[in-house]
Amino acid sequence: MPSSASLDPAILRALHLPSSTPHTLTPHGGSTFSTTSKLTLPSTSTSHFLKTLTYAHPPTSGEQLAGEAASLAAIADRVPALAPKPVAHGPLDETTNGYFLLTDFITPAGSDVELARKLGELHTAPGSEDGRFGFDVPTWCGATRQDNTWESSWITFFSERRLRAVSAELDMELRETVDAVIARVVPRLLGALKEIRPVCVHGDLWSGNALGAAVVDPAACFAHSEFELGIMKMFGGFGAGFMREYHKVVPKCEPVGEYEDRVELYMLYHRLNHALLFGGGGYREGALRSMKSLLRKYGGETDAV
């Protein structure tokens, strides 16, 4: 139900409105790590999406929402209708260690076909200015902080900033197997690509982060376009028709015969991240099976570690 509950002054100040401005707050959407609401301002006939975070370590919440704001801006700057534009973000006045992110409010609309075409447009839009891979600020995939330090090599960025970084906090068997994949599989599979152009990717595009023909909750970076497809395949929700439309805009990279294995390799990052976030189990075993299969096929091993 809508509520006229007091709104933190920092939010109204970010909108250049007095603290007495009439408003309503309605719970909207769902998030494991945050509180999300629809903020309606009758005096201006506008609505905004509001996300707030409160963590024990203040920089965490602020950095996480700053990364999301930068990600939304990078996407919306390239394909304006694909993501809501960030309006403001910063610390709350009245909540200790609390931070907020305010964006345009979007109503889910549009088809899978439209989303596929827009995603293809994003992946063919101009990428990083200097041709490097990374992002200006850290981003968060779930509760995992992602170091996006710029690299001139996609193989280096994916190996060090994604696979090795997420495996560092996992058990020894996973770490050693990831090391083997980085040493043997990554150079073989990604080194065979004829061209890797850094493009803006959403970075956490499972079906729950798609609203009609728009996307939310990004963890963006400038990456190989196929990196986007790993988590999309991992959780499903993007069927064959979607992929056909997408690949009309962004053809599969050469060598096409290794496309499925590259997507499997990119999915590995998200399997490892979910093992870290949710305590192993099926995600851990899935990651191990995937790595051993890739090592047998591309790592020159008959008995993968």
mmCIF file of C-alpha atoms in Angstrom:
data_model
loop_
_atom_site.group_PDB
_atom_site.id
_atom_site.type_symbol
_atom_site.label_atom_id
_atom_site.label_comp_id
_atom_site.label_asym_id
_atom_site.label_seq_id
_atom_site.Cartn_x
_atom_site.Cartn_y
_atom_site.Cartn_z
ATOM 1 C CA MET A 1 0.000 0.000 0.000
ATOM 2 C CA PRO A 2 1.206 3.547 -0.701
ATOM 3 C CA SER A 3 2.582 5.359 2.311
ATOM 4 C CA SER A 4 3.352 8.976 3.101
ATOM 5 C CA ALA A 5 6.150 7.865 5.416
ATOM 6 C CA SER A 6 8.918 10.355 6.008
ATOM 7 C CA LEU A 7 11.486 10.412 3.242
ATOM 8 C CA ASP A 8 15.122 10.919 4.111
ATOM 9 C CA PRO A 9 15.981 14.589 3.486
ATOM 10 C CA ALA A 10 18.995 13.595 1.391
ATOM 11 C CA ILE A 11 16.691 12.141 -1.274
ATOM 12 C CA LEU A 12 14.479 15.197 -1.611
ATOM 13 C CA ARG A 13 17.568 17.407 -1.530
ATOM 14 C CA ALA A 14 19.010 15.426 -4.456
ATOM 15 C CA LEU A 15 15.805 16.286 -6.341
ATOM 16 C CA HIS A 16 16.150 19.969 -5.362
ATOM 17 C CA LEU A 17 12.898 19.776 -3.391
ATOM 18 C CA PRO A 18 12.092 20.984 0.139
ATOM 19 C CA SER A 19 11.753 18.432 2.914
ATOM 20 C CA SER A 20 8.026 19.241 3.181
ATOM 21 C CA THR A 21 7.308 18.058 -0.375
ATOM 22 C CA PRO A 22 4.262 15.712 -0.477
ATOM 23 C CA HIS A 23 5.144 12.183 -1.608
ATOM 24 C CA THR A 24 4.152 8.554 -1.430
ATOM 25 C CA LEU A 25 6.368 5.477 -1.104
ATOM 26 C CA THR A 26 5.215 2.094 -2.355
ATOM 27 C CA PRO A 27 7.206 -1.124 -1.982
ATOM 28 C CA HIS A 28 8.273 -2.102 -5.484
ATOM 29 C CA GLY A 29 10.161 -5.094 -6.792
ATOM 30 C CA GLY A 30 12.315 -7.345 -4.682
ATOM 31 C CA SER A 31 15.973 -7.605 -3.813
ATOM 32 C CA THR A 32 18.056 -9.913 -1.657
ATOM 33 C CA PHE A 33 20.444 -7.162 -0.663
ATOM 34 C CA SER A 34 18.425 -3.914 -0.624
ATOM 35 C CA THR A 35 15.094 -2.166 -0.010
ATOM 36 C CA THR A 36 13.304 -0.997 -3.153
ATOM 37 C CA SER A 37 10.375 1.406 -3.549
ATOM 38 C CA LYS A 38 8.437 3.564 -5.978
ATOM 39 C CA LEU A 39 8.599 7.222 -5.019
ATOM 40 C CA THR A 40 5.721 9.316 -6.362
ATOM 41 C CA LEU A 41 5.734 13.113 -6.216
ATOM 42 C CA PRO A 42 2.216 14.438 -6.938
ATOM 43 C CA SER A 43 3.409 18.058 -7.110
ATOM 44 C CA THR A 44 5.585 17.301 -10.132
ATOM 45 C CA SER A 45 3.590 14.338 -11.507
ATOM 46 C CA THR A 46 6.741 12.235 -11.539
ATOM 47 C CA SER A 47 7.785 8.867 -10.160
ATOM 48 C CA HIS A 48 11.211 7.464 -9.375
ATOM 49 C CA PHE A 49 12.631 4.101 -8.405
ATOM 50 C CA LEU A 50 14.392 4.208 -5.041
ATOM 51 C CA LYS A 51 16.895 1.667 -3.742
ATOM 52 C CA THR A 52 18.488 1.890 -0.298
ATOM 53 C CA LEU A 53 21.292 -0.152 1.239
ATOM 54 C CA THR A 54 22.592 -0.340 4.784
ATOM 55 C CA TYR A 55 25.750 -2.325 5.538
ATOM 56 C CA ALA A 56 27.983 -2.493 8.589
ATOM 57 C CA HIS A 57 30.866 -1.037 6.581
ATOM 58 C CA PRO A 58 29.706 2.296 5.103
ATOM 59 C CA PRO A 59 31.933 2.378 1.989
ATOM 60 C CA THR A 60 30.394 -0.896 0.826
ATOM 61 C CA SER A 61 26.873 0.463 0.340
ATOM 62 C CA GLY A 62 28.054 3.708 -1.215
ATOM 63 C CA GLU A 63 30.468 1.991 -3.587
ATOM 64 C CA GLN A 64 27.888 -0.599 -4.611
ATOM 65 C CA LEU A 65 25.236 1.954 -5.519
ATOM 66 C CA ALA A 66 27.780 4.214 -7.216
ATOM 67 C CA GLY A 67 28.762 1.256 -9.378
ATOM 68 C CA GLU A 68 25.142 0.558 -10.246
ATOM 69 C CA ALA A 69 24.541 4.217 -11.111
ATOM 70 C CA ALA A 70 27.601 4.284 -13.384
ATOM 71 C CA SER A 71 26.473 1.015 -14.996
ATOM 72 C CA LEU A 72 22.969 2.338 -15.698
ATOM 73 C CA ALA A 73 24.431 5.524 -17.157
ATOM 74 C CA ALA A 74 26.798 3.601 -19.441
ATOM 75 C CA ILE A 75 23.918 1.500 -20.787
ATOM 76 C CA ALA A 76 21.392 4.334 -21.091
ATOM 77 C CA ASP A 77 23.942 6.582 -22.820
ATOM 78 C CA ARG A 78 24.341 3.980 -25.567
ATOM 79 C CA VAL A 79 20.759 2.682 -25.825
ATOM 80 C CA PRO A 80 18.490 5.192 -24.059
ATOM 81 C CA ALA A 81 15.407 2.964 -23.848
ATOM 82 C CA LEU A 82 17.284 -0.053 -22.529
ATOM 83 C CA ALA A 83 17.873 1.044 -18.913
ATOM 84 C CA PRO A 84 16.498 3.650 -16.508
ATOM 85 C CA LYS A 85 18.681 6.708 -16.161
ATOM 86 C CA PRO A 86 20.230 7.328 -12.739
ATOM 87 C CA VAL A 87 19.065 10.546 -11.094
ATOM 88 C CA ALA A 88 21.159 10.675 -7.908
ATOM 89 C CA HIS A 89 22.967 8.549 -5.364
ATOM 90 C CA GLY A 90 24.676 9.181 -2.071
ATOM 91 C CA PRO A 91 24.537 8.822 1.711
ATOM 92 C CA LEU A 92 21.288 9.048 3.655
ATOM 93 C CA ASP A 93 21.039 11.689 6.355
ATOM 94 C CA GLU A 94 19.000 9.759 8.899
ATOM 95 C CA THR A 95 20.184 6.154 8.545
ATOM 96 C CA THR A 96 23.589 5.196 9.867
ATOM 97 C CA ASN A 97 25.697 3.635 7.104
ATOM 98 C CA GLY A 98 22.767 4.004 4.705
ATOM 99 C CA TYR A 99 22.979 4.996 1.035
ATOM 100 C CA PHE A 100 20.441 5.533 -1.725
ATOM 101 C CA LEU A 101 20.129 5.281 -5.489
ATOM 102 C CA LEU A 102 17.362 7.134 -7.315
ATOM 103 C CA THR A 103 16.549 6.429 -10.976
ATOM 104 C CA ASP A 104 13.834 7.083 -13.497
ATOM 105 C CA PHE A 105 10.833 4.828 -12.932
ATOM 106 C CA ILE A 106 10.081 2.427 -15.761
ATOM 107 C CA THR A 107 6.993 0.307 -16.316
ATOM 108 C CA PRO A 108 7.719 -3.111 -17.869
ATOM 109 C CA ALA A 109 6.769 -3.001 -21.543
ATOM 110 C CA GLY A 110 7.970 -4.467 -24.813
ATOM 111 C CA SER A 111 8.674 -7.946 -26.103
ATOM 112 C CA ASP A 112 11.569 -10.383 -25.931
ATOM 113 C CA VAL A 113 12.280 -9.602 -29.565
ATOM 114 C CA GLU A 114 12.602 -5.903 -28.752
ATOM 115 C CA LEU A 115 14.902 -6.654 -25.822
ATOM 116 C CA ALA A 116 17.072 -8.915 -27.992
ATOM 117 C CA ARG A 117 17.469 -6.159 -30.563
ATOM 118 C CA LYS A 118 18.270 -3.542 -27.924
ATOM 119 C CA LEU A 119 20.847 -5.814 -26.308
ATOM 120 C CA GLY A 120 22.387 -6.331 -29.723
ATOM 121 C CA GLU A 121 22.445 -2.562 -30.192
ATOM 122 C CA LEU A 122 24.268 -2.191 -26.867
ATOM 123 C CA HIS A 123 26.836 -4.791 -27.891
ATOM 124 C CA THR A 124 27.527 -3.050 -31.191
ATOM 125 C CA ALA A 125 27.627 0.496 -29.790
ATOM 126 C CA PRO A 126 30.972 2.258 -29.264
ATOM 127 C CA GLY A 127 32.847 0.711 -26.357
ATOM 128 C CA SER A 128 35.641 2.047 -24.195
ATOM 129 C CA GLU A 129 37.371 5.127 -25.533
ATOM 130 C CA ASP A 130 40.874 3.638 -25.539
ATOM 131 C CA GLY A 131 40.007 0.062 -26.514
ATOM 132 C CA ARG A 132 40.720 -1.405 -23.086
ATOM 133 C CA PHE A 133 38.631 -3.783 -20.979
ATOM 134 C CA GLY A 134 37.289 -2.786 -17.572
ATOM 135 C CA PHE A 135 35.236 0.014 -16.040
ATOM 136 C CA ASP A 136 35.893 3.296 -14.256
ATOM 137 C CA VAL A 137 34.525 2.106 -10.897
ATOM 138 C CA PRO A 138 34.072 -1.203 -9.066
ATOM 139 C CA THR A 139 30.730 -2.921 -9.537
ATOM 140 C CA TRP A 140 28.929 -5.618 -7.569
ATOM 141 C CA CYS A 141 27.515 -8.891 -8.884
ATOM 142 C CA GLY A 142 25.134 -9.765 -6.078
ATOM 143 C CA ALA A 143 27.210 -9.244 -2.931
ATOM 144 C CA THR A 144 30.507 -9.801 -4.742
ATOM 145 C CA ARG A 145 32.692 -6.785 -5.354
ATOM 146 C CA GLN A 146 34.180 -6.744 -8.852
ATOM 147 C CA ASP A 147 37.543 -5.100 -9.466
ATOM 148 C CA ASN A 148 37.283 -3.500 -12.898
ATOM 149 C CA THR A 149 40.838 -2.188 -13.200
ATOM 150 C CA TRP A 150 41.486 -1.504 -16.876
ATOM 151 C CA GLU A 151 43.448 -4.052 -18.911
ATOM 152 C CA SER A 152 44.545 -3.948 -22.547
ATOM 153 C CA SER A 153 43.967 -7.706 -22.860
ATOM 154 C CA TRP A 154 40.553 -9.356 -22.508
ATOM 155 C CA ILE A 155 42.255 -12.647 -21.610
ATOM 156 C CA THR A 156 44.028 -10.904 -18.722
ATOM 157 C CA PHE A 157 40.907 -9.087 -17.543
ATOM 158 C CA PHE A 158 38.692 -12.177 -17.604
ATOM 159 C CA SER A 159 41.345 -14.392 -16.036
ATOM 160 C CA GLU A 160 42.450 -12.049 -13.253
ATOM 161 C CA ARG A 161 39.530 -9.691 -12.598
ATOM 162 C CA ARG A 162 36.855 -12.344 -12.842
ATOM 163 C CA LEU A 163 37.945 -16.016 -12.546
ATOM 164 C CA ARG A 164 40.915 -15.710 -10.198
ATOM 165 C CA ALA A 165 39.343 -12.928 -8.143
ATOM 166 C CA VAL A 166 36.149 -14.866 -7.386
ATOM 167 C CA SER A 167 37.955 -18.176 -6.775
ATOM 168 C CA ALA A 168 40.353 -16.625 -4.249
ATOM 169 C CA GLU A 169 37.800 -17.098 -1.473
ATOM 170 C CA LEU A 170 36.764 -20.626 -2.446
ATOM 171 C CA ASP A 171 38.225 -23.981 -1.409
ATOM 172 C CA MET A 172 41.579 -25.306 -2.590
ATOM 173 C CA GLU A 173 40.201 -27.785 -5.126
ATOM 174 C CA LEU A 174 38.239 -25.044 -6.860
ATOM 175 C CA ARG A 175 41.166 -22.621 -6.755
ATOM 176 C CA GLU A 176 43.581 -25.153 -8.251
ATOM 177 C CA THR A 177 41.130 -26.115 -10.967
ATOM 178 C CA VAL A 178 40.491 -22.465 -11.816
ATOM 179 C CA ASP A 179 44.261 -21.955 -12.049
ATOM 180 C CA ALA A 180 44.435 -24.826 -14.546
ATOM 181 C CA VAL A 181 41.590 -23.356 -16.606
ATOM 182 C CA ILE A 182 43.308 -19.949 -16.661
ATOM 183 C CA ALA A 183 46.610 -21.513 -17.707
ATOM 184 C CA ARG A 184 45.310 -23.912 -20.348
ATOM 185 C CA VAL A 185 41.714 -23.294 -21.418
ATOM 186 C CA VAL A 186 41.412 -19.514 -21.451
ATOM 187 C CA PRO A 187 44.400 -18.896 -23.774
ATOM 188 C CA ARG A 188 43.260 -21.676 -26.081
ATOM 189 C CA LEU A 189 39.559 -20.742 -26.318
ATOM 190 C CA LEU A 190 39.798 -16.963 -26.175
ATOM 191 C CA GLY A 191 43.127 -16.773 -27.965
ATOM 192 C CA ALA A 192 41.474 -18.363 -30.998
ATOM 193 C CA LEU A 193 39.053 -15.466 -31.411
ATOM 194 C CA LYS A 194 39.787 -13.394 -34.497
ATOM 195 C CA GLU A 195 38.761 -10.148 -32.783
ATOM 196 C CA ILE A 196 37.639 -9.139 -29.291
ATOM 197 C CA ARG A 197 36.200 -5.652 -29.146
ATOM 198 C CA PRO A 198 35.383 -4.139 -25.723
ATOM 199 C CA VAL A 199 31.663 -3.326 -25.584
ATOM 200 C CA CYS A 200 29.419 -2.332 -22.707
ATOM 201 C CA VAL A 201 27.772 -5.367 -21.109
ATOM 202 C CA HIS A 202 25.129 -5.479 -18.379
ATOM 203 C CA GLY A 203 27.174 -8.039 -16.486
ATOM 204 C CA ASP A 204 24.399 -9.737 -14.467
ATOM 205 C CA LEU A 205 21.648 -10.286 -17.014
ATOM 206 C CA TRP A 206 19.537 -13.143 -15.701
ATOM 207 C CA SER A 207 15.829 -13.030 -16.542
ATOM 208 C CA GLY A 208 14.936 -11.391 -13.215
ATOM 209 C CA ASN A 209 16.908 -8.327 -14.279
ATOM 210 C CA ALA A 210 14.890 -7.921 -17.487
ATOM 211 C CA LEU A 211 11.699 -5.863 -17.327
ATOM 212 C CA GLY A 212 9.971 -6.176 -20.668
ATOM 213 C CA ALA A 213 12.403 -4.652 -23.131
ATOM 214 C CA ALA A 214 14.480 -2.928 -20.428
ATOM 215 C CA VAL A 215 17.156 -4.081 -17.994
ATOM 216 C CA VAL A 216 17.921 -3.208 -14.377
ATOM 217 C CA ASP A 217 20.470 -4.017 -11.645
ATOM 218 C CA PRO A 218 23.527 -3.976 -13.917
ATOM 219 C CA ALA A 219 27.137 -4.678 -12.974
ATOM 220 C CA ALA A 220 28.586 -3.276 -16.158
ATOM 221 C CA CYS A 221 32.016 -3.347 -17.684
ATOM 222 C CA PHE A 222 33.555 -3.161 -21.132
ATOM 223 C CA ALA A 223 34.035 -6.767 -22.146
ATOM 224 C CA HIS A 224 33.730 -9.320 -24.926
ATOM 225 C CA SER A 225 30.068 -9.338 -25.968
ATOM 226 C CA GLU A 226 29.766 -13.102 -25.443
ATOM 227 C CA PHE A 227 30.618 -12.674 -21.755
ATOM 228 C CA GLU A 228 27.038 -11.393 -21.354
ATOM 229 C CA LEU A 229 25.639 -14.709 -22.534
ATOM 230 C CA GLY A 230 27.105 -16.834 -19.721
ATOM 231 C CA ILE A 231 24.634 -15.912 -17.004
ATOM 232 C CA MET A 232 21.809 -15.628 -19.540
ATOM 233 C CA LYS A 233 22.292 -19.302 -20.365
ATOM 234 C CA MET A 234 22.935 -20.341 -16.757
ATOM 235 C CA PHE A 235 19.458 -19.430 -15.520
ATOM 236 C CA GLY A 236 17.496 -19.612 -18.749
ATOM 237 C CA GLY A 237 14.590 -17.331 -19.551
ATOM 238 C CA PHE A 238 16.074 -16.266 -22.891
ATOM 239 C CA GLY A 239 14.844 -18.800 -25.412
ATOM 240 C CA ALA A 240 15.896 -19.786 -28.897
ATOM 241 C CA GLY A 241 13.780 -17.052 -30.483
ATOM 242 C CA PHE A 242 15.471 -14.402 -28.359
ATOM 243 C CA MET A 243 18.923 -15.658 -29.305
ATOM 244 C CA ARG A 244 18.050 -15.771 -33.018
ATOM 245 C CA GLU A 245 17.017 -12.112 -32.914
ATOM 246 C CA TYR A 246 20.093 -11.165 -30.909
ATOM 247 C CA HIS A 247 22.465 -12.937 -33.289
ATOM 248 C CA LYS A 248 20.900 -11.162 -36.260
ATOM 249 C CA VAL A 249 22.457 -8.033 -34.761
ATOM 250 C CA VAL A 250 25.535 -9.603 -33.155
ATOM 251 C CA PRO A 251 26.697 -12.675 -35.094
ATOM 252 C CA LYS A 252 28.478 -15.456 -33.236
ATOM 253 C CA CYS A 253 32.203 -14.834 -33.156
ATOM 254 C CA GLU A 254 34.643 -16.918 -35.171
ATOM 255 C CA PRO A 255 35.411 -19.713 -34.688
ATOM 256 C CA VAL A 256 31.667 -20.367 -34.512
ATOM 257 C CA GLY A 257 32.275 -24.040 -33.760
ATOM 258 C CA GLU A 258 33.635 -23.096 -30.328
ATOM 259 C CA TYR A 259 30.850 -20.630 -29.471
ATOM 260 C CA GLU A 260 29.025 -22.936 -27.030
ATOM 261 C CA ASP A 261 32.248 -23.715 -25.184
ATOM 262 C CA ARG A 262 33.088 -20.026 -24.869
ATOM 263 C CA VAL A 263 29.651 -19.374 -23.365
ATOM 264 C CA GLU A 264 30.276 -22.283 -20.987
ATOM 265 C CA LEU A 265 33.597 -20.720 -19.994
ATOM 266 C CA TYR A 266 31.914 -17.372 -19.358
ATOM 267 C CA MET A 267 29.183 -19.109 -17.365
ATOM 268 C CA LEU A 268 31.914 -20.493 -15.108
ATOM 269 C CA TYR A 269 32.433 -17.087 -13.504
ATOM 270 C CA HIS A 270 28.801 -16.990 -12.399
ATOM 271 C CA ARG A 271 28.839 -20.596 -11.178
ATOM 272 C CA LEU A 272 31.843 -19.752 -9.008
ATOM 273 C CA ASN A 273 30.247 -16.537 -7.796
ATOM 274 C CA HIS A 274 27.068 -18.359 -6.784
ATOM 275 C CA ALA A 275 29.130 -21.002 -5.008
ATOM 276 C CA LEU A 276 30.749 -18.164 -3.079
ATOM 277 C CA LEU A 277 27.490 -16.342 -2.332
ATOM 278 C CA PHE A 278 25.292 -19.311 -1.499
ATOM 279 C CA GLY A 279 27.651 -21.841 0.004
ATOM 280 C CA GLY A 280 28.767 -24.226 -2.696
ATOM 281 C CA GLY A 281 26.469 -27.216 -3.100
ATOM 282 C CA GLY A 282 25.148 -27.578 -6.635
ATOM 283 C CA TYR A 283 26.913 -24.464 -7.853
ATOM 284 C CA ARG A 284 30.273 -25.789 -6.666
ATOM 285 C CA GLU A 285 29.777 -29.183 -8.267
ATOM 286 C CA GLY A 286 28.512 -27.590 -11.465
ATOM 287 C CA ALA A 287 31.599 -25.399 -11.636
ATOM 288 C CA LEU A 288 33.900 -28.397 -11.150
ATOM 289 C CA ARG A 289 32.129 -30.470 -13.807
ATOM 290 C CA SER A 290 32.295 -27.580 -16.255
ATOM 291 C CA MET A 291 35.991 -26.949 -15.647
ATOM 292 C CA LYS A 292 36.947 -30.610 -15.940
ATOM 293 C CA SER A 293 35.024 -30.901 -19.201
ATOM 294 C CA LEU A 294 36.736 -27.802 -20.630
ATOM 295 C CA LEU A 295 40.139 -29.058 -19.484
ATOM 296 C CA ARG A 296 39.605 -32.406 -21.174
ATOM 297 C CA LYS A 297 38.590 -30.716 -24.403
ATOM 298 C CA TYR A 298 40.982 -27.756 -24.509
ATOM 299 C CA GLY A 299 43.562 -28.243 -21.768
ATOM 300 C CA GLY A 300 45.443 -31.153 -23.226
ATOM 301 C CA GLU A 301 44.455 -33.427 -20.345
ATOM 302 C CA THR A 302 42.839 -36.842 -20.379
ATOM 303 C CA ASP A 303 42.291 -36.753 -16.601
ATOM 304 C CA ALA A 304 41.492 -33.182 -15.635
ATOM 305 C CA VAL A 305 42.374 -32.074 -12.148
#
